[in-house]
Amino acid sequence: MNPTIKILQSHRSIRKFTDQPIDARLLDDILSAGQSAATSSFIQATTVIRIGDSDKRNALVELTGGQKYVASCAEFFVLCADLHRNQQQVLELGERPDYHWTEQFLAATVDVGLFAQNMVIAAQSAGLGVCYIGGIRNHPEQVSEMLKLPDLVYPVFGLCLGYPDQNPDKKPRLPLTAVVHQDSYNLSDSVKADIVKYDDAVKAYYIDRTQGQLEVSWSQQMAKQAAGQSRPFMRNFLENKGFMRK
Amino acid sequence: MNPTIKILQSHRSIRKFTDQPIDARLLDDILSAGQSAATSSFIQATTVIRIGDSDKRNALVELTGGQKYVASCAEFFVLCADLHRNQQQVLELGERPDYHWTEQFLAATVDVGLFAQNMVIAAQSAGLGVCYIGGIRNHPEQVSEMLKLPDLVYPVFGLCLGYPDQNPDKKPRLPLTAVVHQDSYNLSDSVKADIVKYDDAVKAYYIDRTQGQLEVSWSQQMAKQAAGQSRPFMRNFLENKGFMRK
């Protein structure tokens, strides 16, 4: 196994960072790695807002549900899906582009995922730790206002970067049999049996990690996760921003 | 710059592959790298359909708009956003999960992006070439039928892997000033001036690459890309699949 694959396979989220800043040159390399990712039809729909302002950092801690490392990490970025830039360029050519299609929302969102994951791998290859912050979507309107995001730009997630001050265990993943299917979709009884075994492994992981305080399987976590409403404002928010109106 | 960052920054899409197969062990490493990516709230919403069947490969060439390398690459995968697996697990616990929220569609789609980009980097680190196939969304219903994708599963993109039989130039990306903003969104005149320069660089890239046959700026490409309807069936397709109904 080569060193890059080793880095990829050893990912854990880091939520505690040292004070060490990130060298400007390394930061450029990380961002440039992000930009080098594939982009759907060359749309390049990612915009990265780098948050240095400490008032904004503190406000973002609250807006993301009290995640203090949003303030304490060396670098915090809000990764946005951006079709506004394209729209402006196309308008200047005298055309009337239409960016309201669900397909465009989808493509822009995927673009951001590929860009961000390249940033993550670049950062980890240099010894940094990372944490994605989906909580940026807890209050997307307030985040958009604070960061002055125009129409056709929305915050997909945040990203913390910094030197790790903790060394958590890797979380076990679903068995490959459940995730990789041959030629067609397959959730057979044998695959389901593998998931049952996996549920036990996840339980054991939590028991070990919490000295027996927490005992929860993956399926139980998924049940909790899918109970109730899931950011029920999201569709309206996105449509108001000009996305996926049709 | 370390070797991993070098790999990240040297990405190009490969559309011509040699006949050399991919070693089974390397393939496992690539898939396991994909699984190791971060996942929103541990949902692990990615399912990979590996297409070995040559009839299906050939059908997918047609369904993706005649991209022959979908058949000729060593490995072709359809990367799916999958909340069906979670739904089944949660139903078995006697709960009644609701997966119709736009937020869940979004989180699952991002999960697939991170998973796939890890596969891509693992593959490239081992000397393989890759090509994302967004064209899998040209006919998502037919693809879903062929691959027997149940409700709450949709094909996000395809992915070709194989040993490269071409060595294309790297495509120039937007200037960092346009893509990375400090503390709030910024599409100022100075940034727009950078994009004008970039438009010239893209033109030069195409002139050079096509011996003067093609002379097109990025903004002109974006105008062409945004003219007309963009997979107008996508919203209905996704809603029919159970996604983003609210």
Tab-separated table of C-alpha atoms in Angstrom:
chain	number	residue	atom	x	y	z
A	1	MET	CA	0.000	0.000	0.000
A	2	ASN	CA	1.469	3.385	-0.987
A	3	PRO	CA	1.675	6.357	1.431
A	4	THR	CA	-1.208	8.239	-0.192
A	5	ILE	CA	-3.583	5.298	0.191
A	6	LYS	CA	-2.406	4.973	3.781
A	7	ILE	CA	-3.371	8.602	4.401
A	8	LEU	CA	-6.752	8.071	2.755
A	9	GLN	CA	-7.514	4.989	4.813
A	10	SER	CA	-6.489	6.482	8.142
A	11	HIS	CA	-8.957	9.371	8.190
A	12	ARG	CA	-10.512	10.419	11.501
A	13	SER	CA	-12.225	13.709	12.258
A	14	ILE	CA	-10.162	15.942	14.550
A	15	ARG	CA	-12.005	18.202	16.982
A	16	LYS	CA	-9.116	19.450	19.103
A	17	PHE	CA	-6.257	21.435	17.647
A	18	THR	CA	-2.984	22.957	18.843
A	19	ASP	CA	-2.306	26.695	18.456
A	20	GLN	CA	0.179	26.132	15.659
A	21	PRO	CA	-0.730	28.197	12.591
A	22	ILE	CA	-0.645	26.808	9.065
A	23	ASP	CA	2.141	28.058	6.858
A	24	ALA	CA	0.845	30.334	4.071
A	25	ARG	CA	2.585	28.331	1.371
A	26	LEU	CA	1.056	25.068	2.598
A	27	LEU	CA	-2.343	26.731	2.695
A	28	ASP	CA	-1.952	27.777	-0.941
A	29	ASP	CA	-1.010	24.219	-1.837
A	30	ILE	CA	-4.102	22.915	-0.073
A	31	LEU	CA	-6.398	25.345	-1.862
A	32	SER	CA	-4.739	24.684	-5.166
A	33	ALA	CA	-5.208	20.932	-4.583
A	34	GLY	CA	-8.898	21.677	-4.047
A	35	GLN	CA	-9.092	23.555	-7.316
A	36	SER	CA	-7.427	20.711	-9.170
A	37	ALA	CA	-10.319	18.338	-8.514
A	38	ALA	CA	-12.591	17.366	-11.378
A	39	THR	CA	-15.475	19.761	-12.027
A	40	SER	CA	-18.742	18.941	-13.775
A	41	SER	CA	-18.731	20.436	-17.316
A	42	PHE	CA	-15.942	22.775	-16.154
A	43	ILE	CA	-18.433	24.848	-14.092
A	44	GLN	CA	-15.923	25.279	-11.226
A	45	ALA	CA	-18.814	25.931	-8.885
A	46	THR	CA	-16.873	26.056	-5.609
A	47	THR	CA	-16.204	29.216	-3.621
A	48	VAL	CA	-14.264	29.023	-0.377
A	49	ILE	CA	-14.812	31.691	2.257
A	50	ARG	CA	-11.822	31.771	4.602
A	51	ILE	CA	-12.903	33.041	8.014
A	52	GLY	CA	-10.164	34.925	9.814
A	53	ASP	CA	-12.337	37.476	11.633
A	54	SER	CA	-12.693	36.267	15.218
A	55	ASP	CA	-16.166	37.769	15.723
A	56	LYS	CA	-17.377	35.784	12.754
A	57	ARG	CA	-15.643	32.661	14.032
A	58	ASN	CA	-17.384	33.024	17.383
A	59	ALA	CA	-20.740	33.668	15.764
A	60	LEU	CA	-20.224	30.555	13.637
A	61	VAL	CA	-19.578	28.466	16.760
A	62	GLU	CA	-23.101	29.347	17.868
A	63	LEU	CA	-24.677	28.983	14.445
A	64	THR	CA	-23.212	25.487	14.004
A	65	GLY	CA	-24.520	24.220	17.339
A	66	GLY	CA	-21.727	25.128	19.768
A	67	GLN	CA	-18.801	23.427	18.026
A	68	LYS	CA	-15.949	25.320	19.714
A	69	TYR	CA	-13.255	24.052	17.357
A	70	VAL	CA	-14.835	26.219	14.653
A	71	ALA	CA	-13.218	29.100	16.581
A	72	SER	CA	-10.111	27.346	17.859
A	73	CYS	CA	-8.855	25.631	14.710
A	74	ALA	CA	-6.044	27.312	12.785
A	75	GLU	CA	-8.145	27.800	9.664
A	76	PHE	CA	-11.885	27.672	9.149
A	77	PHE	CA	-13.481	27.692	5.721
A	78	VAL	CA	-17.070	27.822	4.555
A	79	LEU	CA	-17.330	25.836	1.353
A	80	CYS	CA	-20.034	27.214	-0.916
A	81	ALA	CA	-21.726	25.981	-4.056
A	82	ASP	CA	-21.579	28.994	-6.344
A	83	LEU	CA	-23.403	29.500	-9.641
A	84	HIS	CA	-23.550	33.269	-9.135
A	85	ARG	CA	-20.047	33.767	-10.551
A	86	ASN	CA	-20.973	31.833	-13.683
A	87	GLN	CA	-24.247	33.707	-13.979
A	88	GLN	CA	-22.478	37.080	-13.817
A	89	GLN	CA	-19.971	36.073	-16.470
A	90	VAL	CA	-22.663	34.790	-18.776
A	91	LEU	CA	-24.855	37.875	-18.266
A	92	GLU	CA	-21.911	40.035	-19.308
A	93	LEU	CA	-21.824	38.168	-22.612
A	94	GLY	CA	-25.402	39.304	-23.171
A	95	GLU	CA	-26.929	35.874	-22.628
A	96	ARG	CA	-29.775	35.002	-20.280
A	97	PRO	CA	-28.667	31.910	-18.384
A	98	ASP	CA	-31.120	29.863	-16.353
A	99	TYR	CA	-29.681	28.379	-13.163
A	100	HIS	CA	-32.911	27.224	-11.548
A	101	TRP	CA	-32.662	23.556	-12.538
A	102	THR	CA	-32.287	20.856	-9.890
A	103	GLU	CA	-29.581	19.283	-12.049
A	104	GLN	CA	-27.430	22.408	-11.733
A	105	PHE	CA	-27.876	22.456	-7.972
A	106	LEU	CA	-26.797	18.818	-7.878
A	107	ALA	CA	-23.746	19.337	-10.096
A	108	ALA	CA	-22.606	22.387	-8.110
A	109	THR	CA	-22.995	20.504	-4.823
A	110	VAL	CA	-20.937	17.572	-6.095
A	111	ASP	CA	-18.276	20.014	-7.314
A	112	VAL	CA	-17.927	21.328	-3.765
A	113	GLY	CA	-17.589	17.812	-2.356
A	114	LEU	CA	-14.739	16.906	-4.722
A	115	PHE	CA	-12.957	20.218	-4.135
A	116	ALA	CA	-13.224	19.912	-0.345
A	117	GLN	CA	-12.090	16.306	-0.223
A	118	ASN	CA	-8.971	17.250	-2.177
A	119	MET	CA	-8.295	19.991	0.392
A	120	VAL	CA	-8.773	17.428	3.160
A	121	ILE	CA	-6.337	14.920	1.666
A	122	ALA	CA	-3.747	17.622	0.968
A	123	ALA	CA	-4.070	18.825	4.573
A	124	GLN	CA	-3.834	15.343	6.061
A	125	SER	CA	-0.821	14.518	3.907
A	126	ALA	CA	0.953	17.441	5.601
A	127	GLY	CA	0.090	16.251	9.103
A	128	LEU	CA	-2.968	18.434	9.618
A	129	GLY	CA	-6.258	17.290	11.057
A	130	VAL	CA	-9.646	18.177	9.608
A	131	CYS	CA	-13.292	18.258	10.564
A	132	TYR	CA	-16.225	18.804	8.232
A	133	ILE	CA	-18.928	20.986	9.776
A	134	GLY	CA	-22.348	20.039	8.390
A	135	GLY	CA	-23.773	22.225	11.160
A	136	ILE	CA	-23.182	25.189	8.863
A	137	ARG	CA	-26.583	24.185	7.456
A	138	ASN	CA	-28.298	24.622	10.844
A	139	HIS	CA	-28.901	28.294	10.099
A	140	PRO	CA	-28.072	28.761	6.443
A	141	GLU	CA	-29.864	32.105	6.128
A	142	GLN	CA	-27.943	33.687	8.965
A	143	VAL	CA	-24.673	32.260	7.637
A	144	SER	CA	-25.499	33.592	4.166
A	145	GLU	CA	-26.235	37.042	5.559
A	146	MET	CA	-23.070	37.155	7.632
A	147	LEU	CA	-20.909	36.101	4.697
A	148	LYS	CA	-22.867	38.253	2.204
A	149	LEU	CA	-23.581	35.258	-0.028
A	150	PRO	CA	-25.547	36.427	-3.080
A	151	ASP	CA	-28.258	34.480	-4.881
A	152	LEU	CA	-27.107	31.174	-6.358
A	153	VAL	CA	-24.523	30.702	-3.602
A	154	TYR	CA	-25.162	28.487	-0.571
A	155	PRO	CA	-22.990	27.136	2.245
A	156	VAL	CA	-22.614	23.364	1.811
A	157	PHE	CA	-20.413	22.717	4.844
A	158	GLY	CA	-17.636	24.200	6.928
A	159	LEU	CA	-14.134	22.798	7.198
A	160	CYS	CA	-11.755	23.050	10.176
A	161	LEU	CA	-8.031	22.646	9.552
A	162	GLY	CA	-5.259	22.609	12.132
A	163	TYR	CA	-2.561	20.554	13.799
A	164	PRO	CA	-4.228	17.763	15.801
A	165	ASP	CA	-4.180	17.789	19.584
A	166	GLN	CA	-5.925	14.429	19.905
A	167	ASN	CA	-5.621	10.997	18.355
A	168	PRO	CA	-9.059	9.364	18.154
A	169	ASP	CA	-9.628	5.839	16.909
A	170	LYS	CA	-10.828	5.185	13.412
A	171	LYS	CA	-14.565	4.534	13.313
A	172	PRO	CA	-15.476	1.187	11.750
A	173	ARG	CA	-17.199	1.377	8.373
A	174	LEU	CA	-19.917	-0.781	6.816
A	175	PRO	CA	-18.655	-4.069	5.367
A	176	LEU	CA	-17.604	-3.816	1.722
A	177	THR	CA	-20.241	-6.431	0.841
A	178	ALA	CA	-22.902	-3.922	1.848
A	179	VAL	CA	-21.377	-1.015	-0.030
A	180	VAL	CA	-19.979	-2.500	-3.243
A	181	HIS	CA	-22.461	-4.445	-5.362
A	182	GLN	CA	-21.771	-6.381	-8.538
A	183	ASP	CA	-23.725	-5.361	-11.682
A	184	SER	CA	-26.934	-4.510	-9.827
A	185	TYR	CA	-28.187	-3.408	-6.444
A	186	ASN	CA	-28.059	-6.162	-3.843
A	187	LEU	CA	-29.381	-5.953	-0.305
A	188	SER	CA	-29.737	-9.729	0.073
A	189	ASP	CA	-30.105	-11.625	3.335
A	190	SER	CA	-26.410	-12.406	3.327
A	191	VAL	CA	-25.578	-8.697	3.067
A	192	LYS	CA	-28.063	-7.951	5.839
A	193	ALA	CA	-26.353	-10.564	7.994
A	194	ASP	CA	-23.057	-8.744	7.433
A	195	ILE	CA	-24.701	-5.518	8.599
A	196	VAL	CA	-25.874	-7.264	11.773
A	197	LYS	CA	-22.273	-8.249	12.499
A	198	TYR	CA	-21.222	-4.698	11.741
A	199	ASP	CA	-23.801	-3.370	14.193
A	200	ASP	CA	-22.089	-5.459	16.872
A	201	ALA	CA	-18.679	-4.107	15.886
A	202	VAL	CA	-19.944	-0.520	16.181
A	203	LYS	CA	-21.391	-1.295	19.603
A	204	ALA	CA	-18.054	-2.718	20.711
A	205	TYR	CA	-16.279	0.367	19.382
A	206	TYR	CA	-18.441	2.685	21.497
A	207	ILE	CA	-18.261	0.493	24.607
A	208	ASP	CA	-14.492	0.500	24.313
A	209	ARG	CA	-14.303	4.218	23.615
A	210	THR	CA	-16.611	5.273	26.458
A	211	GLN	CA	-15.623	2.683	29.071
A	212	GLY	CA	-19.047	1.098	28.744
A	213	GLN	CA	-21.061	4.336	29.037
A	214	LEU	CA	-22.384	4.173	25.491
A	215	GLU	CA	-23.625	1.053	23.747
A	216	VAL	CA	-25.190	1.813	20.406
A	217	SER	CA	-25.194	0.060	17.044
A	218	TRP	CA	-25.003	1.750	13.672
A	219	SER	CA	-28.632	0.918	12.901
A	220	GLN	CA	-29.720	2.413	16.216
A	221	GLN	CA	-27.812	5.585	15.433
A	222	MET	CA	-29.478	5.721	12.031
A	223	ALA	CA	-32.886	5.337	13.689
A	224	LYS	CA	-32.158	8.279	15.955
A	225	GLN	CA	-30.750	10.269	13.073
A	226	ALA	CA	-33.859	9.735	10.916
A	227	ALA	CA	-36.410	10.424	13.659
A	228	GLY	CA	-38.148	13.760	13.347
A	229	GLN	CA	-37.541	16.519	10.868
A	230	SER	CA	-34.232	16.949	9.069
A	231	ARG	CA	-33.500	20.669	8.625
A	232	PRO	CA	-37.036	21.153	7.326
A	233	PHE	CA	-36.264	24.705	6.140
A	234	MET	CA	-33.697	23.513	3.589
A	235	ARG	CA	-35.889	23.280	0.518
A	236	ASN	CA	-37.327	26.759	0.992
A	237	PHE	CA	-33.935	28.184	1.776
A	238	LEU	CA	-32.429	26.739	-1.401
A	239	GLU	CA	-35.342	27.798	-3.584
A	240	ASN	CA	-35.141	31.315	-2.167
A	241	LYS	CA	-31.471	31.325	-3.077
A	242	GLY	CA	-32.446	30.523	-6.662
A	243	PHE	CA	-31.605	26.831	-6.622
A	244	MET	CA	-33.732	23.862	-7.719
A	245	ARG	CA	-36.894	25.829	-8.421
A	246	LYS	CA	-37.686	23.313	-11.125
B	1	MET	CA	5.399	19.891	-1.802
B	2	ASN	CA	4.829	16.295	-0.728
B	3	PRO	CA	4.019	13.481	-3.205
B	4	THR	CA	0.333	13.327	-2.239
B	5	ILE	CA	-0.191	17.019	-2.907
B	6	LYS	CA	1.642	16.577	-6.202
B	7	ILE	CA	-0.844	13.832	-7.158
B	8	LEU	CA	-3.777	16.026	-6.151
B	9	GLN	CA	-2.550	18.979	-8.161
B	10	SER	CA	-1.782	17.030	-11.309
B	11	HIS	CA	-5.288	15.702	-11.963
B	12	ARG	CA	-6.509	15.375	-15.525
B	13	SER	CA	-9.417	13.299	-16.774
B	14	ILE	CA	-8.322	10.245	-18.738
B	15	ARG	CA	-10.554	9.055	-21.570
B	16	LYS	CA	-8.298	6.455	-23.194
B	17	PHE	CA	-7.095	3.398	-21.312
B	18	THR	CA	-4.815	0.430	-21.965
B	19	ASP	CA	-6.128	-3.139	-21.656
B	20	GLN	CA	-4.246	-3.732	-18.408
B	21	PRO	CA	-6.606	-4.927	-15.663
B	22	ILE	CA	-6.506	-3.586	-12.123
B	23	ASP	CA	-5.146	-5.943	-9.504
B	24	ALA	CA	-7.880	-7.158	-7.128
B	25	ARG	CA	-5.911	-6.126	-4.068
B	26	LEU	CA	-5.399	-2.589	-5.383
B	27	LEU	CA	-9.099	-2.389	-6.187
B	28	ASP	CA	-9.949	-3.323	-2.606
B	29	ASP	CA	-7.572	-0.626	-1.369
B	30	ILE	CA	-9.254	1.927	-3.621
B	31	LEU	CA	-12.730	1.003	-2.402
B	32	SER	CA	-11.608	0.939	1.188
B	33	ALA	CA	-10.072	4.405	0.715
B	34	GLY	CA	-13.486	5.554	-0.528
B	35	GLN	CA	-15.179	4.146	2.542
B	36	SER	CA	-12.712	5.907	4.826
B	37	ALA	CA	-13.902	9.352	3.751
B	38	ALA	CA	-15.906	11.450	6.181
B	39	THR	CA	-19.648	10.794	6.172
B	40	SER	CA	-22.365	13.175	7.338
B	41	SER	CA	-23.723	12.021	10.738
B	42	PHE	CA	-22.269	8.581	9.982
B	43	ILE	CA	-25.025	7.906	7.404
B	44	GLN	CA	-22.564	6.149	5.036
B	45	ALA	CA	-24.905	6.879	2.169
B	46	THR	CA	-22.719	5.652	-0.692
B	47	THR	CA	-23.304	2.481	-2.667
B	48	VAL	CA	-20.958	1.552	-5.493
B	49	ILE	CA	-22.220	-0.632	-8.308
B	50	ARG	CA	-19.291	-2.284	-10.051
B	51	ILE	CA	-20.190	-3.027	-13.655
B	52	GLY	CA	-18.442	-6.093	-15.022
B	53	ASP	CA	-21.198	-7.344	-17.324
B	54	SER	CA	-20.260	-6.298	-20.858
B	55	ASP	CA	-23.848	-5.938	-22.072
B	56	LYS	CA	-24.474	-3.466	-19.276
B	57	ARG	CA	-21.246	-1.656	-20.064
B	58	ASN	CA	-22.287	-1.284	-23.685
B	59	ALA	CA	-25.752	-0.134	-22.740
B	60	LEU	CA	-24.200	2.439	-20.411
B	61	VAL	CA	-22.058	3.786	-23.257
B	62	GLU	CA	-25.283	4.670	-25.048
B	63	LEU	CA	-27.093	5.935	-21.959
B	64	THR	CA	-24.216	8.286	-21.090
B	65	GLY	CA	-24.102	9.873	-24.531
B	66	GLY	CA	-21.715	7.590	-26.434
B	67	GLN	CA	-18.709	7.737	-24.110
B	68	LYS	CA	-16.884	4.626	-25.333
B	69	TYR	CA	-14.381	4.534	-22.466
B	70	VAL	CA	-17.299	3.541	-20.204
B	71	ALA	CA	-16.973	0.163	-21.924
B	72	SER	CA	-13.226	0.115	-22.538
B	73	CYS	CA	-11.904	1.157	-19.111
B	74	ALA	CA	-10.676	-1.599	-16.791
B	75	GLU	CA	-13.290	-0.847	-14.143
B	76	PHE	CA	-16.507	1.110	-14.333
B	77	PHE	CA	-18.518	2.040	-11.264
B	78	VAL	CA	-21.854	3.720	-10.792
B	79	LEU	CA	-21.707	5.744	-7.596
B	80	CYS	CA	-25.110	5.964	-5.938
B	81	ALA	CA	-26.531	8.017	-3.102
B	82	ASP	CA	-28.299	5.421	-0.981
B	83	LEU	CA	-30.709	6.024	1.894
B	84	HIS	CA	-32.577	2.794	1.187
B	85	ARG	CA	-30.098	0.723	3.198
B	86	ASN	CA	-30.526	3.003	6.205
B	87	GLN	CA	-34.288	2.984	5.794
B	88	GLN	CA	-34.385	-0.824	5.796
B	89	GLN	CA	-32.245	-1.043	8.918
B	90	VAL	CA	-34.359	1.493	10.748
B	91	LEU	CA	-37.636	-0.152	9.690
B	92	GLU	CA	-36.376	-3.412	11.151
B	93	LEU	CA	-35.991	-1.678	14.502
B	94	GLY	CA	-39.703	-0.907	14.323
B	95	GLU	CA	-39.232	2.828	13.681
B	96	ARG	CA	-40.814	4.838	10.895
B	97	PRO	CA	-38.020	6.905	9.396
B	98	ASP	CA	-38.732	9.785	7.024
B	99	TYR	CA	-36.179	10.226	4.243
B	100	HIS	CA	-38.074	12.727	2.109
B	101	TRP	CA	-36.276	15.862	3.312
B	102	THR	CA	-34.143	17.885	0.913
B	103	GLU	CA	-31.464	18.058	3.604
B	104	GLN	CA	-31.083	14.269	3.541
B	105	PHE	CA	-30.801	14.265	-0.238
B	106	LEU	CA	-28.100	16.905	0.046
B	107	ALA	CA	-26.141	15.077	2.765
B	108	ALA	CA	-26.280	11.771	0.872
B	109	THR	CA	-25.099	13.441	-2.337
B	110	VAL	CA	-22.156	15.067	-0.547
B	111	ASP	CA	-21.280	11.699	1.014
B	112	VAL	CA	-20.961	10.209	-2.467
B	113	GLY	CA	-18.714	13.056	-3.611
B	114	LEU	CA	-16.279	12.565	-0.721
B	115	PHE	CA	-16.253	8.777	-1.136
B	116	ALA	CA	-15.628	8.990	-4.870
B	117	GLN	CA	-12.899	11.582	-4.615
B	118	ASN	CA	-11.041	9.326	-2.171
B	119	MET	CA	-11.326	6.498	-4.699
B	120	VAL	CA	-9.979	8.824	-7.377
B	121	ILE	CA	-6.963	9.900	-5.344
B	122	ALA	CA	-6.193	6.323	-4.309
B	123	ALA	CA	-6.383	5.251	-7.962
B	124	GLN	CA	-4.215	8.107	-9.205
B	125	SER	CA	-1.638	7.455	-6.501
B	126	ALA	CA	-1.243	3.957	-7.959
B	127	GLY	CA	-0.735	5.241	-11.512
B	128	LEU	CA	-4.316	4.806	-12.684
B	129	GLY	CA	-6.299	7.340	-14.653
B	130	VAL	CA	-9.896	8.283	-13.902
B	131	CYS	CA	-12.871	9.928	-15.532
B	132	TYR	CA	-16.067	11.003	-13.810
B	133	ILE	CA	-19.162	10.339	-15.923
B	134	GLY	CA	-21.865	12.895	-15.139
B	135	GLY	CA	-23.641	11.555	-18.229
B	136	ILE	CA	-25.005	8.775	-16.004
B	137	ARG	CA	-27.669	11.394	-15.215
B	138	ASN	CA	-28.723	11.670	-18.870
B	139	HIS	CA	-31.162	8.789	-18.434
B	140	PRO	CA	-31.360	8.156	-14.707
B	141	GLU	CA	-34.571	6.138	-14.904
B	142	GLN	CA	-33.172	3.681	-17.412
B	143	VAL	CA	-29.940	3.395	-15.428
B	144	SER	CA	-31.937	2.795	-12.250
B	145	GLU	CA	-33.979	0.093	-13.916
B	146	MET	CA	-30.945	-1.645	-15.370
B	147	LEU	CA	-29.131	-1.639	-12.031
B	148	LYS	CA	-32.307	-2.437	-10.059
B	149	LEU	CA	-31.880	0.623	-7.855
B	150	PRO	CA	-34.707	0.702	-5.284
B	151	ASP	CA	-36.395	3.811	-3.923
B	152	LEU	CA	-34.083	6.197	-2.098
B	153	VAL	CA	-31.133	5.229	-4.295
B	154	TYR	CA	-30.039	7.323	-7.280
B	155	PRO	CA	-27.002	7.301	-9.592
B	156	VAL	CA	-24.926	10.439	-8.912
B	157	PHE	CA	-22.169	9.792	-11.453
B	158	GLY	CA	-20.142	7.049	-13.040
B	159	LEU	CA	-16.421	6.560	-12.596
B	160	CYS	CA	-13.966	5.019	-15.079
B	161	LEU	CA	-10.694	3.601	-13.773
B	162	GLY	CA	-7.832	2.168	-15.783
B	163	TYR	CA	-4.221	2.562	-16.820
B	164	PRO	CA	-3.915	5.699	-18.963
B	165	ASP	CA	-3.191	5.482	-22.666
B	166	GLN	CA	-2.988	9.246	-23.124
B	167	ASN	CA	-1.337	12.171	-21.396
B	168	PRO	CA	-3.518	15.268	-21.733
B	169	ASP	CA	-2.516	18.689	-20.463
B	170	LYS	CA	-3.873	20.005	-17.210
B	171	LYS	CA	-6.770	22.386	-17.778
B	172	PRO	CA	-6.214	25.838	-16.247
B	173	ARG	CA	-8.408	26.661	-13.260
B	174	LEU	CA	-9.965	29.946	-12.138
B	175	PRO	CA	-7.553	32.276	-10.335
B	176	LEU	CA	-7.444	31.707	-6.569
B	177	THR	CA	-8.588	35.321	-6.061
B	178	ALA	CA	-11.898	34.392	-7.677
B	179	VAL	CA	-12.358	31.208	-5.699
B	180	VAL	CA	-11.037	31.972	-2.208
B	181	HIS	CA	-12.611	34.967	-0.488
B	182	GLN	CA	-11.667	36.477	2.855
B	183	ASP	CA	-14.416	36.687	5.526
B	184	SER	CA	-17.226	37.435	3.088
B	185	TYR	CA	-18.201	36.908	-0.535
B	186	ASN	CA	-16.269	39.108	-2.932
B	187	LEU	CA	-16.843	39.407	-6.652
B	188	SER	CA	-15.230	42.846	-6.907
B	189	ASP	CA	-14.013	44.535	-10.090
B	190	SER	CA	-10.490	43.412	-9.364
B	191	VAL	CA	-11.619	39.788	-9.116
B	192	LYS	CA	-13.595	40.201	-12.339
B	193	ALA	CA	-10.464	41.550	-14.015
B	194	ASP	CA	-8.649	38.384	-12.935
B	195	ILE	CA	-11.393	36.316	-14.542
B	196	VAL	CA	-10.967	38.258	-17.801
B	197	LYS	CA	-7.283	37.328	-17.791
B	198	TYR	CA	-8.256	33.750	-17.024
B	199	ASP	CA	-10.646	33.737	-19.977
B	200	ASP	CA	-7.677	34.598	-22.193
B	201	ALA	CA	-5.612	31.795	-20.647
B	202	VAL	CA	-8.367	29.278	-21.349
B	203	LYS	CA	-8.599	30.496	-24.944
B	204	ALA	CA	-4.854	30.057	-25.349
B	205	TYR	CA	-5.100	26.557	-23.861
B	206	TYR	CA	-7.669	25.501	-26.445
B	207	ILE	CA	-5.872	27.167	-29.364
B	208	ASP	CA	-2.706	25.335	-28.391
B	209	ARG	CA	-4.495	22.042	-27.837
B	210	THR	CA	-6.456	22.117	-31.114
B	211	GLN	CA	-3.871	23.760	-33.363
B	212	GLY	CA	-6.083	26.829	-33.587
B	213	GLN	CA	-9.308	24.975	-34.413
B	214	LEU	CA	-11.024	25.916	-31.157
B	215	GLU	CA	-10.883	29.343	-29.529
B	216	VAL	CA	-13.216	29.594	-26.590
B	217	SER	CA	-12.984	31.291	-23.188
B	218	TRP	CA	-14.259	29.873	-19.927
B	219	SER	CA	-17.097	32.399	-19.804
B	220	GLN	CA	-18.134	31.479	-23.331
B	221	GLN	CA	-18.203	27.827	-22.353
B	222	MET	CA	-20.321	28.673	-19.344
B	223	ALA	CA	-22.741	30.584	-21.576
B	224	LYS	CA	-23.103	27.568	-23.815
B	225	GLN	CA	-23.413	25.272	-20.808
B	226	ALA	CA	-26.222	27.365	-19.266
B	227	ALA	CA	-28.222	27.859	-22.460
B	228	GLY	CA	-31.390	25.807	-22.636
B	229	GLN	CA	-32.676	23.226	-20.212
B	230	SER	CA	-30.393	21.341	-17.870
B	231	ARG	CA	-31.658	17.747	-17.483
B	232	PRO	CA	-35.168	19.101	-16.877
B	233	PHE	CA	-36.443	15.688	-15.746
B	234	MET	CA	-34.134	15.620	-12.710
B	235	ARG	CA	-36.477	17.024	-10.092
B	236	ASN	CA	-39.320	14.657	-10.994
B	237	PHE	CA	-36.958	11.739	-11.201
B	238	LEU	CA	-35.547	12.409	-7.731
B	239	GLU	CA	-38.956	13.019	-6.181
B	240	ASN	CA	-40.233	9.786	-7.707
B	241	LYS	CA	-37.269	8.033	-6.129
B	242	GLY	CA	-38.386	9.383	-2.752
B	243	PHE	CA	-35.841	12.207	-2.466
B	244	MET	CA	-36.445	15.873	-1.630
B	245	ARG	CA	-40.231	15.727	-1.628
B	246	LYS	CA	-40.181	18.439	1.012
